[in-house]
Short mmCIF file of C-alpha atoms and ligand atoms in Angstrom, two decimals:
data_model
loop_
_atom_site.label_atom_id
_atom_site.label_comp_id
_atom_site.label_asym_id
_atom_site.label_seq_id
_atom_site.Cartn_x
_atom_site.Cartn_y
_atom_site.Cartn_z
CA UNK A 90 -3.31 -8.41 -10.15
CA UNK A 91 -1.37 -11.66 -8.79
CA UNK A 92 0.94 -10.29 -6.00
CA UNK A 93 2.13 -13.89 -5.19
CA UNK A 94 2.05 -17.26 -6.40
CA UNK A 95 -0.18 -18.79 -8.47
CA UNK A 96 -3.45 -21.09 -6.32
CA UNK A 97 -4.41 -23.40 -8.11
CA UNK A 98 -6.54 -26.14 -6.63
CA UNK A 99 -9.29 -28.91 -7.17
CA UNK A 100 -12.47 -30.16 -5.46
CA UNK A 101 -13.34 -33.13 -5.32
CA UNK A 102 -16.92 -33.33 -4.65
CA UNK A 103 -18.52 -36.24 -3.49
CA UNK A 104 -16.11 -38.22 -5.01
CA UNK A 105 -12.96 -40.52 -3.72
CA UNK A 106 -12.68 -43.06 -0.92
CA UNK A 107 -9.77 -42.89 1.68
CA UNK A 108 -7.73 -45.44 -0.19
CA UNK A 109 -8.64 -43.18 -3.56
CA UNK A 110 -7.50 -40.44 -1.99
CA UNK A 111 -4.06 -41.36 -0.71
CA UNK A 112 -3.55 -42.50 -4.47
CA UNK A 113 -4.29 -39.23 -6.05
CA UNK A 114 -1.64 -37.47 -3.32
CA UNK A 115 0.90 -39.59 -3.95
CA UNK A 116 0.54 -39.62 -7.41
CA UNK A 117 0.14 -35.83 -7.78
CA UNK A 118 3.57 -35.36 -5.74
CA UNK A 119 5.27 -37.47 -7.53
CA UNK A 120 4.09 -35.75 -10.81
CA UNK A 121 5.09 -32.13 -9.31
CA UNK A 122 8.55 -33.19 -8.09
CA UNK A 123 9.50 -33.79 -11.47
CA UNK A 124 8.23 -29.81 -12.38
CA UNK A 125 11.31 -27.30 -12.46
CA UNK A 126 9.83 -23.87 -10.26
CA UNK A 127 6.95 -25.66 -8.75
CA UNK A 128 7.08 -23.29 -6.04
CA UNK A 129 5.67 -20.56 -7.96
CA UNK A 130 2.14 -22.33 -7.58
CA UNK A 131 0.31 -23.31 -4.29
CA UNK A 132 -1.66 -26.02 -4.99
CA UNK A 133 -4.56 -27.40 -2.75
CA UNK A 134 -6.96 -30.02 -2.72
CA UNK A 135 -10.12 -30.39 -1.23
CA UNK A 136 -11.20 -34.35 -0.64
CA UNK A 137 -14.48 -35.36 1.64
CA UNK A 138 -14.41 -34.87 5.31
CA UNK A 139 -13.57 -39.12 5.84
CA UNK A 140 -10.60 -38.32 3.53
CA UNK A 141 -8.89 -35.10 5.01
CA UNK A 142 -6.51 -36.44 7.36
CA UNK A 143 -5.48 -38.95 5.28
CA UNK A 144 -4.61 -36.88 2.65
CA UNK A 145 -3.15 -34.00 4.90
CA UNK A 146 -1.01 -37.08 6.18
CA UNK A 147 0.17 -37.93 2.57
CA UNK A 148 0.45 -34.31 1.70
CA UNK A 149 3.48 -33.84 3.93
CA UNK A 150 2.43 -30.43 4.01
CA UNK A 151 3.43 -29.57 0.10
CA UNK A 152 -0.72 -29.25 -0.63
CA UNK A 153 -3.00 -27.01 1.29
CA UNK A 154 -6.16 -29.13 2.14
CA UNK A 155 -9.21 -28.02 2.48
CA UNK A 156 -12.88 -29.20 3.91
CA UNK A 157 -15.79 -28.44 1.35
CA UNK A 158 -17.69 -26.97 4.20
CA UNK A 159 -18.49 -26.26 7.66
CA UNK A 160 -21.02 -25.02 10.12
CA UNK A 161 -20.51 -22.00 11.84
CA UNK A 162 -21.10 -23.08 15.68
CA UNK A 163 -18.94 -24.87 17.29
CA UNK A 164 -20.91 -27.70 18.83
CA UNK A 165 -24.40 -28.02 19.04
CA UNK A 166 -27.25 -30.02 18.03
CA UNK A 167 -27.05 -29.66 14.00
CA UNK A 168 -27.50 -33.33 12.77
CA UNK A 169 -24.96 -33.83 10.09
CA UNK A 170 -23.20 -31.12 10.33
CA UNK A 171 -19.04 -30.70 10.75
CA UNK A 172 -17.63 -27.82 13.11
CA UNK A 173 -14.77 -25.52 12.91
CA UNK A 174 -13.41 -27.17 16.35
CA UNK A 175 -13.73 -30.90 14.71
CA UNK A 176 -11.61 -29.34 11.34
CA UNK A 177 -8.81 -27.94 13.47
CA UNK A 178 -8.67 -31.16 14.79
CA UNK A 179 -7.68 -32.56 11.40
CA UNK A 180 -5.19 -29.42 10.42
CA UNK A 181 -7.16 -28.32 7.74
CA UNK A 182 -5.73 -25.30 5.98
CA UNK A 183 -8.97 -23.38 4.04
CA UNK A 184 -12.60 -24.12 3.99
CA UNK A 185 -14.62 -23.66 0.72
CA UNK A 186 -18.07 -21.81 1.20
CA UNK A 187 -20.75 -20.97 -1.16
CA UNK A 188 -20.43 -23.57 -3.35
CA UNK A 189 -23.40 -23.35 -5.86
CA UNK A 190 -24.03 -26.73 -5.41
CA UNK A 191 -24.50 -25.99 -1.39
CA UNK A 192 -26.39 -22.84 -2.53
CA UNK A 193 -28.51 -24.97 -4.78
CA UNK A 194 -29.31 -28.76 -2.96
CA UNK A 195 -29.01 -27.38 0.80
CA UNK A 196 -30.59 -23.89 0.35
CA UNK A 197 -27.20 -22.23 1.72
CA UNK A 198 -27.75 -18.30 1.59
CA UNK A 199 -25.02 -15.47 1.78
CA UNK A 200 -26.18 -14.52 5.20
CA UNK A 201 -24.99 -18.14 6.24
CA UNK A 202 -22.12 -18.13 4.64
CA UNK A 203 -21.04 -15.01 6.01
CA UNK A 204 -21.68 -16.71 9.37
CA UNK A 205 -19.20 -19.47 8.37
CA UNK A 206 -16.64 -16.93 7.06
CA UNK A 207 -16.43 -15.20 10.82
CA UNK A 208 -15.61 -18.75 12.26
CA UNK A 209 -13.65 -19.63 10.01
CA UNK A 210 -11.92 -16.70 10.43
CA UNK A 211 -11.75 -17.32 14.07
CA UNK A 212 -10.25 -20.46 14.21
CA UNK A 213 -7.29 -20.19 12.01
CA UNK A 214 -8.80 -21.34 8.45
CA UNK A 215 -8.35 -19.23 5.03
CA UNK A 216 -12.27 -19.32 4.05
CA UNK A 217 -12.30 -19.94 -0.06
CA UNK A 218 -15.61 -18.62 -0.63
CA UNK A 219 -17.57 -19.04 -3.95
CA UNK A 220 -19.35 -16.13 -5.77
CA UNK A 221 -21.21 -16.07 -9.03
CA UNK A 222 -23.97 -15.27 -11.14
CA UNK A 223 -26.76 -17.58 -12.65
CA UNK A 224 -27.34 -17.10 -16.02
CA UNK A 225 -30.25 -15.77 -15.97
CA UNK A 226 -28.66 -12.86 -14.14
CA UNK A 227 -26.23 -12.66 -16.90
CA UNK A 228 -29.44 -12.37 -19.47
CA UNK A 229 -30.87 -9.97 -17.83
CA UNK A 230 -27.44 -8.17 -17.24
CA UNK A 231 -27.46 -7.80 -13.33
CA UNK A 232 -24.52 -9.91 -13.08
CA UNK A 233 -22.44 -7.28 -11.90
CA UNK A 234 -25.28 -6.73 -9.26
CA UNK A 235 -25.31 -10.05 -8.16
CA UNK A 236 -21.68 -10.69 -7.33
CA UNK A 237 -21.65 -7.14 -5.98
CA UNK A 238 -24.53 -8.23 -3.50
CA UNK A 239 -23.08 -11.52 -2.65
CA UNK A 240 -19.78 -9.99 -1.51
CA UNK A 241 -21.22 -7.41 0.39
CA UNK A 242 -23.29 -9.88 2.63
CA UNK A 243 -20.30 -12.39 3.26
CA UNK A 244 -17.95 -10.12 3.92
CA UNK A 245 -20.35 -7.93 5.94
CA UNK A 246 -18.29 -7.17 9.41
CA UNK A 247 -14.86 -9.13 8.10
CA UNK A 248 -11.77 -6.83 9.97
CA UNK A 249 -9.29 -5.86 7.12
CA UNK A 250 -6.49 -7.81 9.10
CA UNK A 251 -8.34 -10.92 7.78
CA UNK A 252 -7.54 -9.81 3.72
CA UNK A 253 -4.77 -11.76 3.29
CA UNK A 254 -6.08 -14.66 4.40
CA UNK A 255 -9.28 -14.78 2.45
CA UNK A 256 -9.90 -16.13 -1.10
CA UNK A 257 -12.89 -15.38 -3.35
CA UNK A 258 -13.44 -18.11 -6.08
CA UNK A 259 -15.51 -16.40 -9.32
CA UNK A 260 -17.32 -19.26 -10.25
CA UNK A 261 -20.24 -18.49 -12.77
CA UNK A 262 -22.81 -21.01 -11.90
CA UNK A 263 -23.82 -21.29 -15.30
CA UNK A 264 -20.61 -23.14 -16.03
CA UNK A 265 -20.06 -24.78 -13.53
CA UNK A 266 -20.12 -28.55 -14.48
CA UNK A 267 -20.71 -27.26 -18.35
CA UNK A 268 -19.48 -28.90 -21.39
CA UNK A 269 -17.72 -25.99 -23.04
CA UNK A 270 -18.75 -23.02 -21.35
CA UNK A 271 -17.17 -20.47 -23.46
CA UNK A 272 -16.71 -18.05 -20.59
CA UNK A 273 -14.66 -15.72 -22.35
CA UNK A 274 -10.86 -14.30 -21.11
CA UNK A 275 -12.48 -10.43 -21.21
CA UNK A 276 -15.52 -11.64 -19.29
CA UNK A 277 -13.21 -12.85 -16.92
CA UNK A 278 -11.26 -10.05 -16.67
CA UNK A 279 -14.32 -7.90 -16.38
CA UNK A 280 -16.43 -9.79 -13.36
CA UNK A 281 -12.84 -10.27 -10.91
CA UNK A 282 -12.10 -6.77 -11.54
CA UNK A 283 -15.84 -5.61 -10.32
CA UNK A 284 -15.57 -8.22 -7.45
CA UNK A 285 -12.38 -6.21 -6.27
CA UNK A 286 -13.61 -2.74 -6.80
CA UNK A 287 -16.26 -4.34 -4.37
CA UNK A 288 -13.78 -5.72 -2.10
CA UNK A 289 -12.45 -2.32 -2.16
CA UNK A 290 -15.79 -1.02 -0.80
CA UNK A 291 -16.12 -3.13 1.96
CA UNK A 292 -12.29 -3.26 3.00
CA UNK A 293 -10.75 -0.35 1.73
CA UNK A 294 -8.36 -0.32 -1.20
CA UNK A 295 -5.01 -1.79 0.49
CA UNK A 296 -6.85 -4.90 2.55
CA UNK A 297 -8.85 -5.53 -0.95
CA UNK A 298 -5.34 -6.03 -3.21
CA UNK A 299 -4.29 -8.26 -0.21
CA UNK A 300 -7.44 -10.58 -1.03
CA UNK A 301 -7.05 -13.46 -3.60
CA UNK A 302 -9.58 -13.97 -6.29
CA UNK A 303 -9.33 -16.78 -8.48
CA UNK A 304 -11.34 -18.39 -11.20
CA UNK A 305 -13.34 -21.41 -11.89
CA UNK A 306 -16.32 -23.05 -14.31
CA UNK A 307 -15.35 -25.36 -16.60
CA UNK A 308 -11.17 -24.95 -16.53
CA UNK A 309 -9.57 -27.55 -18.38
CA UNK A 310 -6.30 -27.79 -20.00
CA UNK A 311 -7.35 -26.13 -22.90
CA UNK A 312 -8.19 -22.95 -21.64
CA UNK A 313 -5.80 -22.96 -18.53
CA UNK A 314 -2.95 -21.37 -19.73
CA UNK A 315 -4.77 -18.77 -21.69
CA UNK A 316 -6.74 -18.20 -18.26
CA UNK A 317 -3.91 -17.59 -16.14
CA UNK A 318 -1.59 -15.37 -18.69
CA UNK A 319 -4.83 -12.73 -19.78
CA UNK A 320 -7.51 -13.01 -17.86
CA UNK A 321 -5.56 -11.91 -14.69
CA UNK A 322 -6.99 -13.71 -12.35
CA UNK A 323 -4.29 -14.98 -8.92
CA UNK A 324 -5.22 -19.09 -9.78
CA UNK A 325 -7.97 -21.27 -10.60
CA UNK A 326 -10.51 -23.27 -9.18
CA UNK A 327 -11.23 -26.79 -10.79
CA UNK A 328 -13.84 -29.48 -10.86
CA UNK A 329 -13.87 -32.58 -13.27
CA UNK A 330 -10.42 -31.52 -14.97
CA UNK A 331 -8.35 -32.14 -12.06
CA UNK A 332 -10.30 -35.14 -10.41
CA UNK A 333 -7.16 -37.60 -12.20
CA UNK A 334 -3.67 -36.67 -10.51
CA UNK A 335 -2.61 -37.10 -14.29
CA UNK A 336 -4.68 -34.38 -15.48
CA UNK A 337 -4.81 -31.98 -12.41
CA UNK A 338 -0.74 -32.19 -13.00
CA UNK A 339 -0.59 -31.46 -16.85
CA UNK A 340 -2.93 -28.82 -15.93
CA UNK A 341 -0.47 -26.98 -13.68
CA UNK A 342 2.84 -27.83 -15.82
CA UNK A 343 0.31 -25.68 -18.47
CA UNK A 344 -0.45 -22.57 -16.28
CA UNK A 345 3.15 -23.10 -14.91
CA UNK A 346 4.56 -22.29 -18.80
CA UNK A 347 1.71 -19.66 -18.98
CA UNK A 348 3.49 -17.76 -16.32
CA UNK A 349 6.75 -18.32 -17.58
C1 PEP B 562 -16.96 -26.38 -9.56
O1 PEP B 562 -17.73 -27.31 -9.29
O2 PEP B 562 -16.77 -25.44 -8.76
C2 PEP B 562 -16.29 -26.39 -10.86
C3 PEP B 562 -15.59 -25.34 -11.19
O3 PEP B 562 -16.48 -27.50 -11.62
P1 PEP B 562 -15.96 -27.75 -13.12
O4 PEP B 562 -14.51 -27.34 -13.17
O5 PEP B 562 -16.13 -29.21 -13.31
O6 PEP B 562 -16.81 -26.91 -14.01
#
């Protein structure tokens, strides 16, 4: 269902200095200019806050860059936290919510997120918000159920305008950081296409074709290509096989050839 080019993109986690960071821009630009039709991909990156504007900086506006969350105030007296106001500051472009590792170590729920997604909304950003089913909901076959229930509370209230600008990331938790997850191209195909028939149910059919949905959970460069040719998903979302410019690059000159 890809309507336009491929997003493919990378977090980083709690991982890379400043100086780190730079390093892996530079070195993944240099890598892409040598692709022929690298345009047919976005790619984005999403480094810790401290690294942002250095890497939007070195980015010279060929990545989108991303914050790996946000509150949804704008000020206030939330210890730790980073505001929508402070990431405009810094030009970010998206900001992911919902990771499970939020949901998991900080208790985030999908009521907060869809608080996040509204200011996010409001100040500019393209929210890349993670869904996906434990797999214990996949055992007991409610994972349909699950994601179904997770969009429907973040999106709660979101004006159709907004489609275009909002991604949803399919990330079953239960591989998620896995050694050979084994997810399965049909599986795949199956979950995105229920998470867009529910897309279509809270925004109507035309604003929920306008929405990107991409994949991620264990995407390396050995199922990459197969990933984006059949599963038909608009990009994918990767952890540990993209944290090496090196390897995030061979990974898109893969999907690149899948596309042809
Ligand atoms: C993730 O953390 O969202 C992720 C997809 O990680 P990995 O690619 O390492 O499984």
């Amino acid at each position: 269902m890809r309507t336009g080019r491929l997003l493919l993109g990378t977090n980083w986690k709690m991982n890379k200095t400043i100086r780190e960071s730079v390093d892996y821009t530079r070195r993944l630009l240099g890598l892409l200019d040598r692709f022929d039709r690298s345009d047919a991909v976005q790619v984005f990156v999403i480094p810790p806050y401290t690294a942002i504007e250095a890497v939007k900086r070195a980015s010279e506006g060929r990545l989108w860059v991303g914050a790996q969350n946000m509150h949804w105030a704008e000020r206030g007296a939330y210890t730790g936290e980073i505001s929508a106001l402070m990431l405009q500051e810094l030009g970010v472009d998206l900001v992911e919510l919902g990771h499970a590792e939020r949901r998991r170590y900080f208790n985030e729920t999908d009521a907060d997120v869809n608080r996040k997604v509204h200011t996010a909304l409001q100040y500019g950003f393209k929210p890349l918000v993670c869904v996906g089913e434990q797999l214990e909901d996949k055992r007991r076959g409610i994972g349909k159920e699950t994601v179904k229930n997770q969009v429907r509370t973040i999106f709660a209230n979101v004006e159709t305008d907004c489609a275009p600008r909002l991604i949803v990331a399919y990330e079953p938790v239960w591989a998620i950081g896995a050694e050979h997850a084994d997810v399965g191209i049909e599986y795949v195909r199956e979950m995105q296409a229920y998470i867009r028939t529910s897309l279509e149910e809270m925004l109507g059919r035309s604003a929920a074709a306008m929405v990107t949905v991409i994949y991620g959970g264990d995407v390396n460069l050995r199922n990459a290509a197969t990933l984006v040719s059949e599963s038909g998903t608009d990009g994918l979302f990767v952890g540990r096989a993209a944290w090496e410019a090196e390897n995030f690059a061979e990974l898109i000159r893969a999907s690149l050839k899948a596309i042809g």
